[in-house]
XYZ file of C-alpha atoms in Angstrom:
551
model
C 209.746 96.261 99.722
C 213.353 96.660 99.236
C 215.774 96.935 100.920
C 219.784 98.517 100.456
C 222.669 99.606 102.508
C 226.437 100.444 100.757
C 227.921 98.326 100.069
C 224.343 96.273 98.674
C 225.501 93.283 99.811
C 224.207 92.941 102.855
C 222.659 90.159 105.434
C 218.627 89.589 106.249
C 220.007 89.948 109.693
C 222.062 93.098 109.888
C 219.185 94.885 107.952
C 216.515 93.494 111.284
C 219.664 93.848 113.850
C 219.391 97.347 112.528
C 215.972 98.828 113.007
C 215.656 96.829 117.019
C 212.052 95.651 115.215
C 211.825 95.734 112.088
C 210.623 92.139 111.800
C 207.268 92.640 114.030
C 207.442 95.717 111.530
C 205.843 93.725 108.659
C 204.412 91.365 110.886
C 202.201 94.449 112.397
C 201.535 95.930 109.514
C 199.603 93.123 109.073
C 198.029 93.255 111.612
C 194.267 94.907 111.467
C 194.738 96.513 114.903
C 197.439 98.472 113.750
C 195.690 102.305 113.770
C 196.096 103.625 110.626
C 195.886 107.044 109.327
C 195.804 108.621 106.545
C 197.925 111.788 105.154
C 198.516 114.278 102.649
C 201.708 115.857 101.494
C 201.691 118.684 98.825
C 204.102 118.469 96.217
C 204.537 122.639 96.209
C 205.543 124.476 99.405
C 202.325 126.160 100.901
C 201.820 129.166 101.320
C 201.944 128.721 105.555
C 205.951 127.358 105.058
C 208.703 128.991 106.812
C 211.421 129.569 106.204
C 214.267 126.060 106.666
C 217.814 127.402 108.101
C 220.182 124.881 107.677
C 221.918 125.575 110.728
C 218.287 124.834 112.742
C 219.872 122.729 114.874
C 222.684 125.098 116.582
C 224.042 124.749 120.286
C 224.483 127.805 122.903
C 227.687 126.960 125.372
C 228.492 126.655 128.864
C 231.142 130.009 129.171
C 233.648 128.198 132.346
C 234.481 125.392 130.797
C 234.358 127.134 126.547
C 238.670 125.338 126.755
C 236.877 122.053 127.345
C 234.856 122.280 124.068
C 237.706 124.044 122.086
C 240.693 121.979 123.019
C 242.922 124.588 123.843
C 247.007 122.915 122.538
C 244.337 121.585 119.388
C 241.087 121.403 119.069
C 238.886 119.530 120.298
C 238.970 116.351 117.807
C 235.732 114.818 119.756
C 233.939 118.183 119.713
C 234.174 119.123 116.341
C 233.620 115.417 114.737
C 230.726 115.692 115.994
C 230.002 119.274 114.768
C 231.347 117.551 110.747
C 229.062 114.761 110.990
C 225.646 117.745 111.062
C 227.375 120.204 108.710
C 227.859 116.649 106.280
C 224.483 116.075 106.163
C 222.947 119.513 105.799
C 226.214 121.031 103.961
C 226.617 123.912 106.693
C 228.733 124.191 110.151
C 226.052 124.257 113.037
C 225.960 128.338 114.232
C 227.793 128.269 118.344
C 227.098 130.427 121.137
C 229.117 131.513 124.530
C 228.286 132.337 127.538
C 225.600 131.938 129.093
C 225.319 132.351 132.321
C 229.561 132.265 132.880
C 228.598 135.459 130.638
C 227.824 137.859 134.105
C 230.165 136.503 135.317
C 233.520 136.889 133.629
C 235.961 140.063 134.165
C 238.304 140.394 131.540
C 242.375 140.028 132.347
C 244.907 140.211 130.262
C 247.060 138.494 133.044
C 245.219 135.026 132.744
C 247.231 132.408 130.810
C 243.676 131.946 129.349
C 240.710 131.402 131.908
C 240.911 131.492 136.079
C 237.286 129.806 137.680
C 235.862 129.493 141.057
C 233.741 126.381 141.240
C 230.797 126.017 143.888
C 231.025 122.362 145.504
C 228.761 119.631 143.302
C 225.895 118.928 144.884
C 222.861 115.569 143.683
C 220.854 117.695 142.315
C 223.379 119.440 140.561
C 227.125 117.615 139.732
C 228.669 119.525 137.472
C 227.916 122.964 139.380
C 228.522 126.775 137.323
C 231.876 128.921 138.399
C 230.813 131.587 140.715
C 233.614 133.566 139.255
C 235.883 133.708 136.483
C 238.354 135.827 134.702
C 239.404 135.854 131.147
C 242.101 136.898 128.409
C 242.287 137.565 125.550
C 243.551 134.051 124.880
C 240.726 133.371 125.592
C 238.419 134.340 123.241
C 241.602 132.933 121.034
C 240.866 129.592 121.064
C 237.201 130.508 118.795
C 240.090 129.084 116.047
C 239.386 125.439 117.135
C 235.653 125.559 115.386
C 235.767 124.108 112.325
C 235.985 126.795 109.476
C 232.702 128.035 108.607
C 231.149 127.871 112.221
C 229.480 130.959 112.736
C 230.037 132.123 116.687
C 228.074 134.118 118.935
C 229.766 135.738 121.414
C 228.215 136.790 125.683
C 229.978 140.254 127.339
C 229.122 140.578 131.372
C 225.912 142.800 131.713
C 225.394 141.128 135.520
C 228.465 142.854 136.960
C 227.154 146.072 135.978
C 231.337 147.614 134.414
C 230.563 148.784 131.456
C 234.888 149.260 130.882
C 235.100 145.676 131.903
C 231.743 144.747 129.050
C 233.983 147.169 126.281
C 237.136 144.926 127.225
C 235.857 141.386 126.810
C 233.909 142.682 123.632
C 237.203 144.367 122.088
C 239.218 141.011 122.871
C 236.708 139.281 120.074
C 236.342 141.892 118.082
C 240.315 141.207 117.658
C 239.927 137.983 117.259
C 237.747 137.362 114.311
C 238.827 140.732 113.132
C 240.925 141.131 109.795
C 243.902 138.968 110.594
C 243.110 137.544 113.946
C 243.354 134.272 114.785
C 240.033 132.623 114.276
C 239.398 134.545 110.812
C 242.509 133.437 109.286
C 240.450 129.637 110.769
C 237.147 131.338 108.465
C 235.552 131.292 111.603
C 233.471 134.174 111.700
C 231.376 136.500 114.659
C 227.015 136.587 113.982
C 226.500 139.232 117.208
C 227.429 140.510 120.238
C 225.954 139.542 123.001
C 225.337 142.207 126.022
C 223.983 140.102 129.171
C 222.670 137.227 129.608
C 218.509 136.537 130.410
C 218.259 139.806 132.323
C 215.281 139.338 132.795
C 216.186 137.233 135.902
C 218.498 139.723 137.810
C 216.552 140.826 140.403
C 215.393 137.275 141.742
C 219.162 136.741 141.504
C 221.008 139.325 142.621
C 223.061 140.969 140.109
C 220.439 143.991 141.006
C 217.799 145.396 143.098
C 214.166 143.092 143.699
C 212.936 146.591 142.368
C 214.733 146.709 139.603
C 212.285 146.545 136.028
C 212.448 146.152 132.414
C 213.095 150.619 132.027
C 215.790 149.865 134.209
C 218.020 147.702 131.884
C 216.748 149.322 128.926
C 218.736 152.027 129.630
C 221.283 150.045 131.377
C 221.727 148.228 127.505
C 221.489 150.964 125.745
C 224.535 152.765 127.901
C 226.501 149.488 127.596
C 224.886 148.741 123.829
C 227.130 152.443 122.878
C 229.933 151.679 124.844
C 230.525 148.679 122.899
C 230.731 149.387 119.382
C 231.979 152.845 119.874
C 234.793 151.470 122.074
C 235.178 148.274 119.346
C 234.543 149.811 116.641
C 231.443 147.988 115.012
C 229.580 149.010 112.668
C 225.943 150.233 111.196
C 224.304 147.206 109.465
C 227.466 145.226 109.152
C 229.223 141.665 110.809
C 229.106 141.680 113.765
C 225.582 142.537 115.518
C 224.313 143.021 119.267
C 222.306 140.535 120.094
C 218.817 142.267 120.821
C 217.059 140.070 124.494
C 218.124 137.014 125.172
C 215.343 136.938 127.959
C 214.468 133.797 130.164
C 210.583 134.620 130.107
C 208.805 136.565 127.792
C 205.766 138.775 129.700
C 204.331 138.405 125.554
C 202.937 142.372 125.994
C 204.411 145.758 124.952
C 203.720 147.842 128.180
C 204.986 145.326 130.749
C 208.013 143.066 132.048
C 210.503 141.739 129.700
C 209.557 141.025 126.069
C 210.308 141.501 122.086
C 207.397 143.442 121.590
C 207.990 145.306 124.801
C 211.641 146.084 123.478
C 210.360 147.065 120.611
C 207.666 149.559 121.884
C 210.340 151.558 123.780
C 212.163 151.957 120.093
C 215.305 149.577 120.931
C 215.148 148.433 117.406
C 213.749 151.591 115.410
C 215.679 154.479 116.975
C 219.667 154.289 116.256
C 220.510 151.539 117.419
C 218.267 149.382 114.947
C 221.224 149.545 112.256
C 222.718 148.121 115.014
C 221.113 144.987 115.488
C 219.675 142.166 113.323
C 218.873 139.067 115.435
C 216.353 139.136 118.505
C 217.075 136.127 121.206
C 214.605 133.900 124.165
C 215.516 131.460 126.196
C 212.968 129.011 126.562
C 212.991 125.058 128.857
C 209.995 122.609 128.509
C 210.060 122.942 132.633
C 212.487 123.735 135.492
C 214.665 121.006 137.689
C 216.684 123.602 139.973
C 214.347 122.350 143.372
C 215.409 118.847 142.591
C 212.243 118.055 140.826
C 212.300 116.651 137.433
C 209.461 115.453 134.720
C 207.838 112.397 133.761
C 209.625 111.221 129.790
C 206.157 110.969 128.712
C 204.727 113.977 129.205
C 207.962 115.831 127.675
C 207.835 113.374 125.047
C 204.078 114.869 124.169
C 203.062 115.865 121.070
C 200.638 118.674 122.404
C 202.932 119.560 124.983
C 205.679 120.645 122.427
C 203.360 122.703 120.571
C 202.560 124.122 123.074
C 205.491 125.234 124.008
C 206.222 126.824 120.455
C 203.041 128.534 120.260
C 203.212 130.482 123.974
C 206.241 132.138 121.776
C 203.662 133.254 118.289
C 203.106 136.878 119.284
C 206.701 137.766 119.746
C 207.667 135.680 116.623
C 205.550 137.824 114.433
C 206.242 141.050 116.270
C 210.565 141.107 116.000
C 209.176 139.359 112.130
C 206.886 142.673 111.653
C 209.840 145.385 112.589
C 212.072 143.130 109.919
C 214.026 140.970 111.504
C 215.437 137.401 112.749
C 213.913 135.580 115.806
C 215.218 132.587 117.640
C 215.553 130.425 120.752
C 219.385 131.081 122.086
C 219.474 129.230 124.235
C 216.624 125.832 124.785
C 216.799 122.158 126.090
C 214.134 119.879 128.377
C 214.997 121.491 131.638
C 216.976 123.627 132.736
C 219.291 124.080 135.366
C 221.084 120.803 133.319
C 218.322 118.665 132.934
C 216.025 116.117 134.778
C 217.660 112.543 135.550
C 216.381 109.904 133.497
C 213.948 112.400 131.525
C 216.459 114.565 129.722
C 218.803 112.047 128.780
C 217.650 109.533 127.729
C 216.634 108.324 124.057
C 212.765 109.871 123.997
C 214.701 113.219 124.796
C 215.547 112.610 121.170
C 211.632 112.832 120.002
C 211.912 115.481 122.432
C 214.121 117.557 120.903
C 213.733 116.318 116.213
C 209.543 117.193 117.601
C 210.684 120.018 119.219
C 213.211 121.728 116.809
C 211.689 121.159 113.742
C 207.809 122.405 115.290
C 210.142 125.607 116.260
C 211.469 125.916 112.363
C 207.358 125.559 111.324
C 206.727 128.758 113.845
C 209.660 131.041 112.267
C 212.620 130.466 113.908
C 215.457 130.450 112.373
C 218.048 128.834 114.508
C 217.564 126.775 118.222
C 220.678 126.802 120.131
C 220.394 123.254 122.380
C 222.539 124.912 126.019
C 225.639 122.398 127.017
C 227.728 122.291 129.776
C 230.434 119.506 131.063
C 227.752 117.134 132.231
C 224.854 118.323 131.936
C 222.099 116.278 131.536
C 220.337 117.320 129.254
C 223.923 117.369 126.650
C 223.867 116.208 122.745
C 227.566 115.840 123.251
C 230.056 115.334 126.148
C 233.576 116.534 124.597
C 235.594 115.208 128.197
C 235.809 112.121 130.062
C 233.660 113.218 132.544
C 234.749 111.437 136.869
C 231.317 111.497 137.914
C 228.946 109.936 137.401
C 226.531 113.186 135.761
C 223.072 111.896 137.349
C 224.001 111.451 141.488
C 227.313 113.105 141.538
C 229.210 110.500 142.239
C 232.876 109.167 141.601
C 233.508 106.815 138.211
C 235.350 103.859 139.165
C 235.666 104.067 135.373
C 235.379 107.553 133.733
C 233.716 107.808 130.503
C 235.404 108.858 127.598
C 234.507 111.981 125.113
C 230.276 110.440 123.685
C 227.005 111.478 122.023
C 223.994 111.046 123.986
C 221.157 110.339 123.119
C 219.194 113.792 121.891
C 222.665 113.739 119.701
C 221.047 111.140 116.788
C 218.254 114.245 116.919
C 220.587 116.912 115.767
C 221.666 113.923 113.296
C 217.401 113.266 112.225
C 217.435 117.012 111.559
C 220.578 117.819 109.795
C 219.282 114.625 107.502
C 216.220 116.098 106.734
C 217.036 120.040 105.644
C 219.546 118.764 103.503
C 223.081 119.562 101.895
C 221.848 121.850 98.861
C 223.204 124.393 98.445
C 221.206 126.156 95.801
C 218.325 126.031 97.003
C 215.521 127.476 99.108
C 214.712 125.474 101.816
C 211.592 125.028 103.914
C 209.436 123.518 105.668
C 206.126 123.224 106.947
C 204.422 121.386 109.902
C 202.020 117.863 108.630
C 198.270 117.228 109.678
C 198.735 114.186 111.377
C 195.049 113.466 112.718
C 196.734 111.465 115.842
C 197.220 112.921 118.675
C 200.688 111.002 119.009
C 202.585 110.649 115.704
C 203.633 114.278 113.834
C 204.826 114.268 110.783
C 207.191 117.559 108.994
C 208.130 118.489 105.262
C 210.956 119.856 103.862
C 210.886 121.532 100.358
C 213.641 122.493 97.742
C 212.499 125.726 95.886
C 209.154 124.691 96.122
C 209.670 120.811 95.978
C 208.740 117.743 97.683
C 212.174 116.900 99.216
C 211.989 114.772 102.229
C 209.590 114.095 105.226
C 209.898 113.368 108.793
C 207.767 111.812 110.966
C 207.519 110.649 114.457
C 205.478 108.895 116.691
C 206.470 110.337 120.861
C 203.899 107.566 122.293
C 206.839 106.540 125.646
C 207.779 102.969 125.082
C 209.303 102.843 128.271
C 211.191 99.683 129.648
C 208.731 98.996 132.311
C 205.454 98.419 129.512
C 203.405 95.922 129.889
C 201.659 96.605 126.853
C 202.662 95.543 123.410
C 204.977 98.270 121.928
C 202.392 99.402 119.949
C 202.422 101.074 115.980
C 200.329 103.168 113.204
C 200.302 102.963 109.677
C 200.497 106.037 107.833
C 198.147 105.755 104.380
C 200.315 108.576 102.449
C 198.197 110.843 98.944
C 199.774 113.810 97.652
C 198.308 116.490 96.672
C 198.914 120.738 95.312
C 198.187 123.509 98.126
C 195.096 124.993 97.585
C 194.185 121.728 95.283
C 191.033 119.555 96.101
C 192.698 116.248 94.595
C 194.847 113.914 96.069
C 196.653 111.196 94.577
C 198.560 107.791 95.809
C 200.520 107.970 92.792
C 202.964 104.850 92.081
C 206.266 107.059 92.949
C 208.582 105.190 95.951
C 210.295 107.068 98.975
C 213.119 106.253 100.970
C 212.758 105.820 104.269
C 215.461 105.527 107.170
C 214.525 104.711 110.880
C 215.542 106.457 113.980
C 215.702 102.710 115.909
C 215.302 102.926 119.547
C 214.266 100.585 121.854
C 213.106 102.221 125.114
C 212.421 105.326 125.510
C 213.630 105.331 128.380
C 217.572 104.171 126.812
C 220.708 105.878 127.005
C 222.825 104.053 124.588
C 221.932 102.067 121.738
C 220.108 103.976 119.460
C 221.051 103.919 115.002
C 219.405 106.106 111.808
C 219.863 104.926 108.551
C 221.975 102.268 110.173
C 224.574 103.590 111.913
C 225.636 104.263 115.869
C 227.087 107.924 116.171
C 228.619 105.882 119.903
C 231.817 105.480 119.714
C 235.052 106.966 120.999
C 235.838 108.949 118.393
C 231.613 110.246 117.371
C 233.045 109.010 113.444
C 230.272 106.903 112.899
C 230.224 103.108 112.818
C 227.967 100.887 110.281
C 226.659 100.998 106.665
C 223.327 102.601 106.021
C 221.037 100.718 106.239
C 217.202 102.088 104.301
C 215.016 100.381 103.016
C 212.721 101.387 99.368
C 208.806 101.253 98.375
C 205.710 102.953 97.226
C 204.142 106.229 98.191
C 200.992 104.014 98.581
C 202.220 100.963 101.206
C 201.655 101.958 104.054
C 204.311 102.985 106.232
C 204.184 101.103 109.872
C 205.318 103.787 112.575
C 205.873 102.446 115.673
C 206.001 104.718 119.366
C 209.297 106.135 120.674
C 210.386 106.243 116.305
C 211.128 108.502 113.990
C 211.426 108.058 110.632
C 212.622 110.012 107.124
C 211.064 109.227 103.852
C 213.033 110.705 100.354
C 211.383 110.965 97.733
C 212.782 109.382 94.656
């Protein structure tokens, strides 16, 4: 096994420091107690492979603190560096959606300088609460110009207040921002879609509509708002920006009852006159809820079976949307709703969950996955501004914490590395069958040829673990799709590791030797990887992910 860095000269000590447990990898690989698992990789993309979007992992931003993310007088350099890190690996900027709960609380008022938001008092359960009411002017949307050139955006408008004139004012200001000559257009930022309302299926329970409000009521209101926005903002059929359909918080998966893509399709929203204005159907998903202060166990969140169960529960929805030639996305998602669970959503184990979850979503046919972010939210990948209260307790911090990335951000880096930045290739992804309850894998193809793969060990290794850290040894073989002949040919591969001390750590991660927990988000450290033969065992520790690149 060879070890390389850039520059090439590096001490053996630095290699061991990067992996955090490289020495144990070498010793355990000779230990007969390590489970051995045979894994077959297909050299060509199987028929089950799905499109791998370069902006697969994208971001949803809570609108009440949008100026903090974008920057006001100048761009937020920290947030932009976080986006650039990902784009450097994929060649494409992540997409950005702005709105969420805030969009249904937003009133357009051109006399406001940018935004005026009224926030409630914080609590131990919700240290950084969302605004109760918001007023914005066109200058609020103009901040989109601070996003990196090439960024594609989705902007939310207010359905919750049931004020059509207000929604049209918002839409007109949004479209003007991105139209030819608009400030965002000049910056190379593009508007993909306008969202009308956030999680309308929850309106009957959150006071925005009567308790007997139904899907049919929503369909009638949404259609009315849609035509008002199309006419007021001069949208064109089959042209961007489009309207984003759905955005439901839950799905009944039924075409006859409740809120679901199937019911939306059966209602004729996509096949009728509105059809040419709609390209994408969005749903939201969280693995659990922390709204009442009751969180889940980290090991449960990380579970391979749980992740697959959560994603495959949307299989019927995805199939229905694709059957009518539309794109399906998770327009808002993360670990636990209501901003995340302490000691779970903000840990290294959540990085393992995020990586497996976003790649599992891709193999299920979900084009993009928008991870929800808000200032001070526990499940953030990125904290874009200085924090003065603890995100888990709300207590004042004697030493405020400057902008920083949280462990989940490393999942974005690993996923981007798997995707790669080849601009002229057809990219696809397929899940690799790994006959082990804790280890999963994904193969990435370019022009149908195998290029890279990620293997993830979801078993939670915690600080209070009383047994030695476990590992699994993979034995890789290659075959063509549909063939029964396998080979362990003497090919070679580069191996890059997501190094994690413990699943409940909140910092100290590295990927391929690089640490992103810096004041600027510019990574620190030289790239470190190993080269080994395909016939050599690939050892993966509990709570670890490994990227392999075929050479």
